[in-house]
mmCIF file of C-alpha atoms and ligand atoms in Angstrom:
data_model
loop_
_atom_site.group_PDB
_atom_site.id
_atom_site.type_symbol
_atom_site.label_atom_id
_atom_site.label_comp_id
_atom_site.label_asym_id
_atom_site.label_seq_id
_atom_site.Cartn_x
_atom_site.Cartn_y
_atom_site.Cartn_z
ATOM 1 C CA MET A 1 120.498 108.626 86.992
ATOM 2 C CA LEU A 2 121.775 105.755 84.126
ATOM 3 C CA ILE A 3 118.407 105.271 81.775
ATOM 4 C CA ILE A 4 120.125 103.025 79.624
ATOM 5 C CA GLN A 5 116.945 102.279 76.173
ATOM 6 C CA HIS A 6 115.906 98.753 74.248
ATOM 7 C CA PHE A 7 114.661 98.893 71.394
ATOM 8 C CA ASP A 8 112.281 95.845 70.260
ATOM 9 C CA LYS A 9 112.906 95.706 66.268
ATOM 10 C CA ILE A 10 109.623 93.416 65.859
ATOM 11 C CA SER A 11 107.279 94.879 67.791
ATOM 12 C CA SER A 12 108.868 99.033 68.003
ATOM 13 C CA THR A 13 108.848 98.459 72.136
ATOM 14 C CA TYR A 14 111.491 100.953 73.705
ATOM 15 C CA THR A 15 111.977 99.224 77.450
ATOM 16 C CA TYR A 16 113.629 100.579 79.272
ATOM 17 C CA VAL A 17 116.473 99.561 82.681
ATOM 18 C CA ILE A 18 117.304 102.597 85.231
ATOM 19 C CA THR A 19 119.613 102.717 87.775
ATOM 20 C CA THR A 20 121.882 104.600 90.299
ATOM 21 C CA ASP A 21 124.783 103.823 91.106
ATOM 22 C CA VAL A 22 124.090 104.029 95.079
ATOM 23 C CA ASN A 23 124.080 99.836 95.389
ATOM 24 C CA ARG A 24 123.910 98.895 91.730
ATOM 25 C CA ASN A 25 120.109 98.049 91.607
ATOM 26 C CA ALA A 26 118.203 98.575 88.416
ATOM 27 C CA ILE A 27 114.421 99.008 87.250
ATOM 28 C CA ILE A 28 113.245 97.807 84.515
ATOM 29 C CA ILE A 29 110.673 99.043 82.557
ATOM 30 C CA ASP A 30 108.982 97.181 79.771
ATOM 31 C CA PRO A 31 110.655 94.257 79.220
ATOM 32 C CA VAL A 32 110.365 91.503 76.029
ATOM 33 C CA PHE A 33 110.216 88.214 76.640
ATOM 34 C CA GLU A 34 112.501 87.153 73.289
ATOM 35 C CA ASN A 35 115.382 90.495 74.485
ATOM 36 C CA ILE A 36 115.698 89.547 77.772
ATOM 37 C CA GLU A 37 118.877 87.868 76.774
ATOM 38 C CA THR A 38 120.018 91.697 76.204
ATOM 39 C CA TYR A 39 118.605 92.548 79.965
ATOM 40 C CA LEU A 40 120.877 90.214 81.175
ATOM 41 C CA GLY A 41 123.312 91.141 79.679
ATOM 42 C CA THR A 42 123.125 95.007 80.375
ATOM 43 C CA LEU A 43 122.768 93.657 83.417
ATOM 44 C CA THR A 44 125.785 91.857 83.667
ATOM 45 C CA ARG A 45 128.260 94.721 81.666
ATOM 46 C CA LEU A 46 127.095 96.953 84.352
ATOM 47 C CA ASN A 47 126.934 94.893 87.909
ATOM 48 C CA LEU A 48 123.447 95.885 88.897
ATOM 49 C CA LYS A 49 121.320 93.824 90.304
ATOM 50 C CA LEU A 50 117.329 93.936 89.150
ATOM 51 C CA LYS A 51 114.809 94.848 92.251
ATOM 52 C CA TYR A 52 111.312 95.431 89.708
ATOM 53 C CA ALA A 53 110.196 94.208 86.711
ATOM 54 C CA ILE A 54 107.097 96.656 85.343
ATOM 55 C CA ASP A 55 104.310 96.948 82.605
ATOM 56 C CA THR A 56 102.543 100.414 82.512
ATOM 57 C CA HIS A 57 100.149 97.791 80.555
ATOM 58 C CA THR A 58 98.948 94.538 79.339
ATOM 59 C CA HIS A 59 100.485 94.948 76.332
ATOM 60 C CA ALA A 60 98.919 93.319 73.319
ATOM 61 C CA ASP A 61 101.979 93.800 70.660
ATOM 62 C CA HIS A 62 104.646 91.417 72.546
ATOM 63 C CA ILE A 63 104.955 89.044 74.860
ATOM 64 C CA SER A 64 105.689 90.768 77.987
ATOM 65 C CA GLY A 65 109.167 89.135 80.033
ATOM 66 C CA ILE A 66 108.682 90.644 83.280
ATOM 67 C CA GLY A 67 107.542 87.076 84.679
ATOM 68 C CA LYS A 68 110.377 85.084 82.813
ATOM 69 C CA LEU A 69 113.038 88.584 84.651
ATOM 70 C CA ARG A 70 111.634 86.904 87.933
ATOM 71 C CA ASP A 71 111.947 83.812 86.993
ATOM 72 C CA LEU A 72 115.771 84.704 86.410
ATOM 73 C CA THR A 73 116.890 87.101 88.852
ATOM 74 C CA ASN A 74 113.832 86.773 91.105
ATOM 75 C CA CYS A 75 113.230 90.852 91.168
ATOM 76 C CA THR A 76 109.375 91.872 92.156
ATOM 77 C CA THR A 77 106.859 92.235 89.550
ATOM 78 C CA ALA A 78 104.311 95.242 89.303
ATOM 79 C CA ILE A 79 101.818 96.184 87.811
ATOM 80 C CA GLY A 80 98.638 98.378 87.016
ATOM 81 C CA GLN A 81 96.041 97.606 89.859
ATOM 82 C CA GLN A 82 93.329 97.626 86.957
ATOM 83 C CA SER A 83 94.984 94.808 85.193
ATOM 84 C CA LYS A 84 93.657 91.591 84.936
ATOM 85 C CA VAL A 85 96.945 89.651 85.046
ATOM 86 C CA ILE A 86 96.617 86.541 87.210
ATOM 87 C CA LYS A 87 99.661 86.726 89.012
ATOM 88 C CA THR A 88 101.636 89.189 89.775
ATOM 89 C CA GLY A 89 104.281 90.251 92.524
ATOM 90 C CA MET A 90 102.292 94.207 92.939
ATOM 91 C CA ARG A 91 99.451 95.950 91.783
ATOM 92 C CA VAL A 92 100.583 99.457 91.808
ATOM 93 C CA THR A 93 97.089 102.691 92.298
ATOM 94 C CA ASP A 94 97.731 105.835 91.642
ATOM 95 C CA GLY A 95 100.604 107.930 93.496
ATOM 96 C CA ASP A 96 102.066 105.318 94.924
ATOM 97 C CA VAL A 97 106.002 105.281 94.644
ATOM 98 C CA ILE A 98 108.695 102.842 94.234
ATOM 99 C CA GLU A 99 111.231 103.348 96.234
ATOM 100 C CA CYS A 100 114.868 101.483 95.694
ATOM 101 C CA ASP A 101 118.335 102.875 95.956
ATOM 102 C CA GLY A 102 117.280 107.046 95.429
ATOM 103 C CA MET A 103 114.785 105.957 92.642
ATOM 104 C CA GLN A 104 111.611 107.253 93.017
ATOM 105 C CA LEU A 105 109.530 105.440 90.454
ATOM 106 C CA LYS A 106 105.824 106.742 90.682
ATOM 107 C CA ALA A 107 103.296 105.359 89.264
ATOM 108 C CA ILE A 108 100.436 107.380 87.019
ATOM 109 C CA TYR A 109 97.349 105.596 86.586
ATOM 110 C CA THR A 110 96.713 107.007 82.628
ATOM 111 C CA PRO A 111 93.529 104.789 81.514
ATOM 112 C CA GLY A 112 92.630 105.644 77.936
ATOM 113 C CA HIS A 113 94.469 103.539 74.888
ATOM 114 C CA THR A 114 93.780 100.313 77.980
ATOM 115 C CA ASP A 115 92.339 100.329 81.034
ATOM 116 C CA ASP A 116 95.097 99.599 82.805
ATOM 117 C CA SER A 117 97.367 102.172 81.373
ATOM 118 C CA TYR A 118 99.854 103.874 84.235
ATOM 119 C CA SER A 119 103.021 106.005 83.715
ATOM 120 C CA PHE A 120 105.824 106.329 85.901
ATOM 121 C CA LEU A 121 107.304 109.304 87.398
ATOM 122 C CA LEU A 122 111.219 109.389 88.005
ATOM 123 C CA ASN A 123 112.367 111.731 90.510
ATOM 124 C CA ASN A 124 109.744 113.961 89.064
ATOM 125 C CA GLN A 125 112.668 114.594 86.053
ATOM 126 C CA SER A 126 111.348 111.636 82.952
ATOM 127 C CA LEU A 127 108.110 110.328 82.739
ATOM 128 C CA PHE A 128 107.618 106.836 81.052
ATOM 129 C CA THR A 129 104.739 107.297 79.199
ATOM 130 C CA GLY A 130 104.167 103.451 77.968
ATOM 131 C CA ASP A 131 101.138 103.852 75.402
ATOM 132 C CA THR A 132 99.502 106.572 76.700
ATOM 133 C CA LEU A 133 101.823 110.287 74.994
ATOM 134 C CA LEU A 134 103.973 109.041 71.721
ATOM 135 C CA ILE A 135 105.929 111.034 70.406
ATOM 136 C CA GLY A 136 104.870 112.673 67.251
ATOM 137 C CA GLY A 137 101.698 110.575 68.467
ATOM 138 C CA SER A 138 99.353 108.637 71.462
ATOM 139 C CA GLY A 139 98.248 105.145 71.709
ATOM 140 C CA ARG A 140 95.644 103.824 70.481
ATOM 141 C CA THR A 141 92.033 103.316 72.438
ATOM 142 C CA ASP A 142 90.152 100.773 70.401
ATOM 143 C CA PHE A 143 90.591 97.604 72.260
ATOM 144 C CA GLN A 144 91.384 96.620 75.456
ATOM 145 C CA ASN A 145 89.033 98.516 76.855
ATOM 146 C CA GLY A 146 91.211 101.646 75.416
ATOM 147 C CA ASN A 147 88.517 104.620 76.070
ATOM 148 C CA PRO A 148 90.040 108.402 73.809
ATOM 149 C CA TYR A 149 88.418 110.229 76.217
ATOM 150 C CA ASP A 150 89.609 108.659 79.298
ATOM 151 C CA ALA A 151 93.127 109.117 77.056
ATOM 152 C CA TYR A 152 92.412 112.948 76.834
ATOM 153 C CA HIS A 153 91.389 113.229 80.684
ATOM 154 C CA SER A 154 94.472 111.268 80.871
ATOM 155 C CA LEU A 155 97.236 113.270 78.865
ATOM 156 C CA HIS A 156 95.466 117.227 79.701
ATOM 157 C CA GLN A 157 94.929 116.331 83.276
ATOM 158 C CA LYS A 158 98.061 113.657 83.813
ATOM 159 C CA ILE A 159 100.686 113.997 82.018
ATOM 160 C CA LEU A 160 100.783 117.895 80.410
ATOM 161 C CA THR A 161 100.220 119.059 83.994
ATOM 162 C CA LEU A 162 103.766 118.379 84.822
ATOM 163 C CA PRO A 163 106.607 120.434 84.612
ATOM 164 C CA ASP A 164 108.014 121.366 80.467
ATOM 165 C CA SER A 165 111.081 120.299 81.271
ATOM 166 C CA VAL A 166 110.374 116.575 81.631
ATOM 167 C CA LEU A 167 111.605 114.311 79.851
ATOM 168 C CA VAL A 168 109.695 112.398 77.856
ATOM 169 C CA TYR A 169 110.560 108.322 76.982
ATOM 170 C CA PRO A 170 107.628 106.135 75.457
ATOM 171 C CA ALA A 171 106.942 102.769 74.751
ATOM 172 C CA HIS A 172 107.515 102.707 71.314
ATOM 173 C CA ASP A 173 108.411 104.871 68.775
ATOM 174 C CA TYR A 174 108.687 104.033 64.447
ATOM 175 C CA LYS A 175 110.727 107.201 62.854
ATOM 176 C CA GLU A 176 113.389 106.504 65.642
ATOM 177 C CA ASN A 177 112.518 108.746 68.042
ATOM 178 C CA THR A 178 114.601 108.008 71.400
ATOM 179 C CA VAL A 179 112.987 111.220 73.995
ATOM 180 C CA SER A 180 111.111 114.276 73.926
ATOM 181 C CA THR A 181 109.651 117.067 76.822
ATOM 182 C CA ILE A 182 106.583 117.316 78.045
ATOM 183 C CA ILE A 183 107.123 121.089 76.748
ATOM 184 C CA TYR A 184 107.894 119.755 72.651
ATOM 185 C CA GLU A 185 104.611 117.304 73.078
ATOM 186 C CA LYS A 186 102.663 119.841 74.023
ATOM 187 C CA LYS A 187 103.857 122.183 71.117
ATOM 188 C CA HIS A 188 104.006 119.832 68.975
ATOM 189 C CA ASN A 189 102.015 116.593 69.044
ATOM 190 C CA PRO A 190 99.485 116.713 66.486
ATOM 191 C CA ARG A 191 97.342 114.882 68.484
ATOM 192 C CA LEU A 192 97.313 117.045 71.612
ATOM 193 C CA GLN A 193 96.019 119.775 69.482
ATOM 194 C CA ALA A 194 92.592 118.644 69.536
ATOM 195 C CA PRO A 195 90.717 121.660 70.971
ATOM 196 C CA SER A 196 88.946 119.193 73.227
ATOM 197 C CA ALA A 197 87.032 115.514 74.459
ATOM 198 C CA GLU A 198 85.371 115.005 71.607
ATOM 199 C CA ALA A 199 87.454 116.034 68.579
ATOM 200 C CA TYR A 200 90.193 113.941 69.962
ATOM 201 C CA ALA A 201 87.530 111.447 70.197
ATOM 202 C CA GLU A 202 86.268 112.240 66.729
ATOM 203 C CA ILE A 203 90.606 111.922 65.355
ATOM 204 C CA MET A 204 90.786 108.192 68.136
ATOM 205 C CA ASN A 205 87.945 106.865 66.782
ATOM 206 C CA HIS A 206 88.781 106.882 62.484
ATOM 207 C CA LEU A 207 92.402 105.512 62.771
ATOM 208 C CA ASN A 208 91.439 102.172 61.067
ATOM 209 C CA LEU A 209 94.601 101.112 62.739
ATOM 210 C CA PRO A 210 95.023 96.951 61.681
ATOM 211 C CA TYR A 211 94.849 94.417 64.369
ATOM 212 C CA PRO A 212 97.840 94.214 65.492
ATOM 213 C CA LYS A 213 98.791 90.858 64.729
ATOM 214 C CA LEU A 214 100.413 88.731 67.747
ATOM 215 C CA MET A 215 97.611 90.541 69.831
ATOM 216 C CA ASP A 216 95.559 87.513 70.166
ATOM 217 C CA VAL A 217 99.233 85.439 71.478
ATOM 218 C CA ALA A 218 99.997 88.271 73.382
ATOM 219 C CA VAL A 219 97.278 88.921 75.411
ATOM 220 C CA PRO A 220 96.133 85.538 77.158
ATOM 221 C CA ALA A 221 99.948 85.248 77.749
ATOM 222 C CA ASN A 222 100.218 88.737 79.565
ATOM 223 C CA ILE A 223 97.128 87.715 81.449
ATOM 224 C CA ALA A 224 98.726 84.411 82.398
ATOM 225 C CA LEU A 225 102.258 85.703 83.584
ATOM 226 C CA GLY A 226 103.797 84.648 87.475
ATOM 227 C CA GLN A 227 101.195 81.574 86.438
ATOM 228 C CA ASP A 228 104.437 79.103 87.048
ATOM 229 C CA ILE A 229 105.665 80.817 90.078
ATOM 230 C CA ASN A 230 104.069 77.807 92.398
ATOM 231 C CA GLN A 231 106.250 75.066 90.428
ATOM 232 C CA SER A 232 108.651 75.184 92.825
ATOM 233 C CA ILE A 233 106.826 75.377 95.776
ATOM 234 C CA SER A 234 104.270 72.529 96.910
ATOM 235 C CA PHE A 235 101.320 72.302 98.637
ATOM 236 C CA ASP A 236 102.780 71.496 101.641
ATOM 237 C CA ASP A 237 104.583 75.085 101.423
ATOM 238 C CA GLU A 238 101.144 76.994 101.955
ATOM 239 C CA ILE A 239 99.282 78.096 104.074
ATOM 240 C CA THR A 240 95.388 78.963 104.266
ATOM 241 C CA ALA A 241 93.881 82.268 105.209
ATOM 242 C CA GLU A 242 92.110 80.629 106.920
ATOM 243 C CA ASP A 243 94.410 78.212 108.401
ATOM 244 C CA PHE A 244 96.670 81.890 109.130
ATOM 245 C CA ILE A 245 94.073 83.487 111.239
ATOM 246 C CA THR A 246 93.409 80.295 113.419
ATOM 247 C CA LYS A 247 96.961 79.382 113.625
ATOM 248 C CA GLN A 248 97.708 82.929 114.973
ATOM 249 C CA LYS A 249 95.261 83.142 116.966
ATOM 250 C CA ALA A 250 96.376 79.984 119.114
ATOM 251 C CA ASN A 251 99.838 82.070 118.522
ATOM 252 C CA GLU A 252 101.364 78.500 116.670
ATOM 253 C CA ILE A 253 103.339 81.000 113.675
ATOM 254 C CA VAL A 254 105.104 84.076 113.190
ATOM 255 C CA GLY A 255 104.626 86.482 110.039
ATOM 256 C CA ILE A 256 106.695 88.171 108.492
ATOM 257 C CA ASP A 257 105.461 90.818 105.989
ATOM 258 C CA LEU A 258 107.896 90.965 102.517
ATOM 259 C CA ARG A 259 105.842 94.308 100.955
ATOM 260 C CA GLU A 260 106.984 97.386 100.604
ATOM 261 C CA ALA A 261 106.126 100.141 102.877
ATOM 262 C CA TYR A 262 104.055 102.052 100.671
ATOM 263 C CA GLU A 263 101.647 98.742 100.512
ATOM 264 C CA CYS A 264 101.347 98.191 104.407
ATOM 265 C CA LYS A 265 100.798 101.864 104.679
ATOM 266 C CA ARG A 266 97.683 102.168 101.597
ATOM 267 C CA ASP A 267 96.231 98.336 102.264
ATOM 268 C CA GLY A 268 96.875 97.674 105.890
ATOM 269 C CA VAL A 269 98.665 94.965 107.707
ATOM 270 C CA ILE A 270 97.837 91.539 109.384
ATOM 271 C CA PRO A 271 98.521 92.689 113.764
ATOM 272 C CA ASN A 272 101.851 91.132 115.558
ATOM 273 C CA THR A 273 103.387 90.680 112.005
ATOM 274 C CA HIS A 274 106.926 91.549 111.059
ATOM 275 C CA HIS A 275 108.213 93.630 108.619
ATOM 276 C CA CYS A 276 111.007 92.509 106.316
ATOM 277 C CA PRO A 277 110.807 94.011 102.008
ATOM 278 C CA TYR A 278 111.398 91.313 100.140
ATOM 279 C CA THR A 279 113.620 94.070 98.353
ATOM 280 C CA LEU A 280 115.491 94.063 100.948
ATOM 281 C CA LEU A 281 115.664 90.327 101.154
ATOM 282 C CA ASP A 282 119.651 89.891 100.555
ATOM 283 C CA GLU A 283 120.553 92.031 103.437
ATOM 284 C CA GLN A 284 118.037 91.145 105.810
ATOM 285 C CA LEU A 285 119.534 87.656 105.470
ATOM 286 C CA LYS A 286 122.790 88.680 106.706
ATOM 287 C CA PRO A 287 123.585 88.231 110.666
ATOM 288 C CA GLY A 288 122.229 91.674 112.880
ATOM 289 C CA ASN A 289 119.117 91.682 111.075
ATOM 290 C CA LYS A 290 115.700 91.290 111.337
ATOM 291 C CA LEU A 291 115.409 88.947 109.157
ATOM 292 C CA HIS A 292 118.365 86.612 109.637
ATOM 293 C CA GLU A 293 117.985 87.459 113.190
ATOM 294 C CA LEU A 294 113.914 85.920 113.601
ATOM 295 C CA LEU A 295 114.984 82.424 111.738
ATOM 296 C CA GLU A 296 117.921 82.099 113.875
ATOM 297 C CA GLN A 297 115.610 82.391 116.911
ATOM 298 C CA HIS A 298 112.730 79.824 114.866
ATOM 299 C CA GLN A 299 115.853 77.565 113.803
ATOM 300 C CA HIS A 300 114.217 74.529 115.742
ATOM 301 C CA GLN A 301 110.903 75.698 115.625
ATOM 302 C CA LEU A 302 110.600 76.985 111.729
ATOM 303 C CA TYR A 303 107.758 75.735 111.178
ATOM 304 C CA LYS A 304 106.485 78.646 112.499
ATOM 305 C CA ILE A 305 107.117 81.411 110.440
ATOM 306 C CA VAL A 306 105.346 82.294 108.039
ATOM 307 C CA PHE A 307 106.030 84.651 104.710
ATOM 308 C CA ILE A 308 103.654 87.067 103.412
ATOM 309 C CA CYS A 309 103.500 89.484 100.334
ATOM 310 C CA ALA A 310 100.876 90.811 98.784
ATOM 311 C CA PHE A 311 99.219 88.115 96.467
ATOM 312 C CA GLY A 312 101.700 84.769 97.866
ATOM 313 C CA GLU A 313 104.277 85.931 94.594
ATOM 314 C CA ARG A 314 106.989 87.386 96.527
ATOM 315 C CA SER A 315 106.756 84.901 99.747
ATOM 316 C CA ALA A 316 107.458 82.290 97.785
ATOM 317 C CA LEU A 317 110.446 83.245 96.067
ATOM 318 C CA ALA A 318 111.367 84.116 99.243
ATOM 319 C CA LEU A 319 110.816 80.657 100.367
ATOM 320 C CA LYS A 320 113.308 79.381 97.829
ATOM 321 C CA ARG A 321 116.066 81.524 97.934
ATOM 322 C CA VAL A 322 115.229 80.874 102.370
ATOM 323 C CA ARG A 323 115.604 77.286 102.093
ATOM 324 C CA LYS A 324 118.176 76.898 99.071
ATOM 325 C CA ILE A 325 121.300 79.111 102.373
ATOM 326 C CA GLY A 326 119.658 75.889 104.094
ATOM 327 C CA TYR A 327 116.819 77.246 106.216
ATOM 328 C CA LYS A 328 113.693 74.421 105.958
ATOM 329 C CA GLY A 329 110.191 74.205 107.480
ATOM 330 C CA MET A 330 108.863 77.328 106.695
ATOM 331 C CA LYS A 331 105.936 78.717 104.853
ATOM 332 C CA HIS A 332 105.000 81.578 102.784
ATOM 333 C CA LEU A 333 100.345 82.176 102.474
ATOM 334 C CA GLN A 334 99.161 80.962 100.101
ATOM 335 C CA GLY A 335 97.143 84.315 97.530
ATOM 336 C CA GLY A 336 98.588 86.649 100.120
ATOM 337 C CA TYR A 337 97.704 90.061 102.048
ATOM 338 C CA ALA A 338 94.733 90.065 99.255
ATOM 339 C CA ASN A 339 93.567 86.137 100.511
ATOM 340 C CA TRP A 340 93.789 87.552 104.199
ATOM 341 C CA ILE A 341 91.567 90.071 104.249
ATOM 342 C CA LYS A 342 88.895 87.587 101.701
ATOM 343 C CA ALA A 343 89.300 85.621 105.292
ATOM 344 C CA GLY A 344 87.300 87.894 106.911
ATOM 345 C CA GLY A 345 90.714 89.262 108.221
ATOM 346 C CA VAL A 346 90.902 92.386 109.979
ATOM 347 C CA PRO A 347 93.993 94.934 109.164
ATOM 348 C CA GLU A 348 96.003 96.747 111.032
ATOM 349 C CA LEU A 349 95.550 100.582 109.137
ATOM 350 C CA LYS A 350 99.212 102.544 109.509
ATOM 351 C CA SER A 351 99.188 105.787 109.621
HETATM 352 FE FE1 LIG B 401 99.960 98.646 74.534
#
């Protein structure tokens, strides 16, 4: 396992590139827009393929790089279920596990700094805490639906219940600290010594911190993330959820679900669709794999094939990638599985 820590001097943000040497796939956490070239340099230098770009929460002090990384590398973007971000590839909820090349990244809902804050636990060993727990500190709770009582409970009931040896990697540091441990923070972090939620709220409500300089720019920009994904996809490439339901009943289409196994298990599936996770697209397009077979089988009637994902981001990316290698005529489900549910689709639940 390799964890590479990048530092943004302007916002004092830490960004993490994590990888194993199994298949040279990587995950990035909390990338900063202005530093995209640096991250791409790291990926190139280590010959890594970026699979996921994740934000721990909607940032107020910098513009997120996850949308740009998705456009440049075709990776899957992810943020918490509670986030107001308009468009993202996946939304994680408490307990979801993103699996990639021997990395198991468990999402832990830790509201308080914001109401969409998550921490991510890597293989039970390393915790990416976002702004929930900082080294010797904790994230402010005075904007973006922050709440010191929620923060106290997230810290004491979720984070401090993890094993003492777990490494703590925060999203910010202002004093050149790089990494800590649960036990060290438990003993030495002054914020964690507050004896009750009330005492913690008393501290947090009197910090009198200045308004983040970039907040009025960063928050709207980050909420609008992913908006331009459909610029390269026309309306003719989409099928509405209503149309999908009608055409599927008439047996006129073949649905290919690109979501991850954990999403299918959590949210259910559209009956009679094929499952080919987007992260395995390159593999799946090789002869002998299911997606390759489906595309070949329908090559004279590719209008039948409809890509599906959670919200329409990965399906649009898949459409672009599959067309690039010569297949024409497929469509993707507008607004994804979420729209299909809204249109009255009856899911099949996976056990
Ligand atoms: Fe923050």
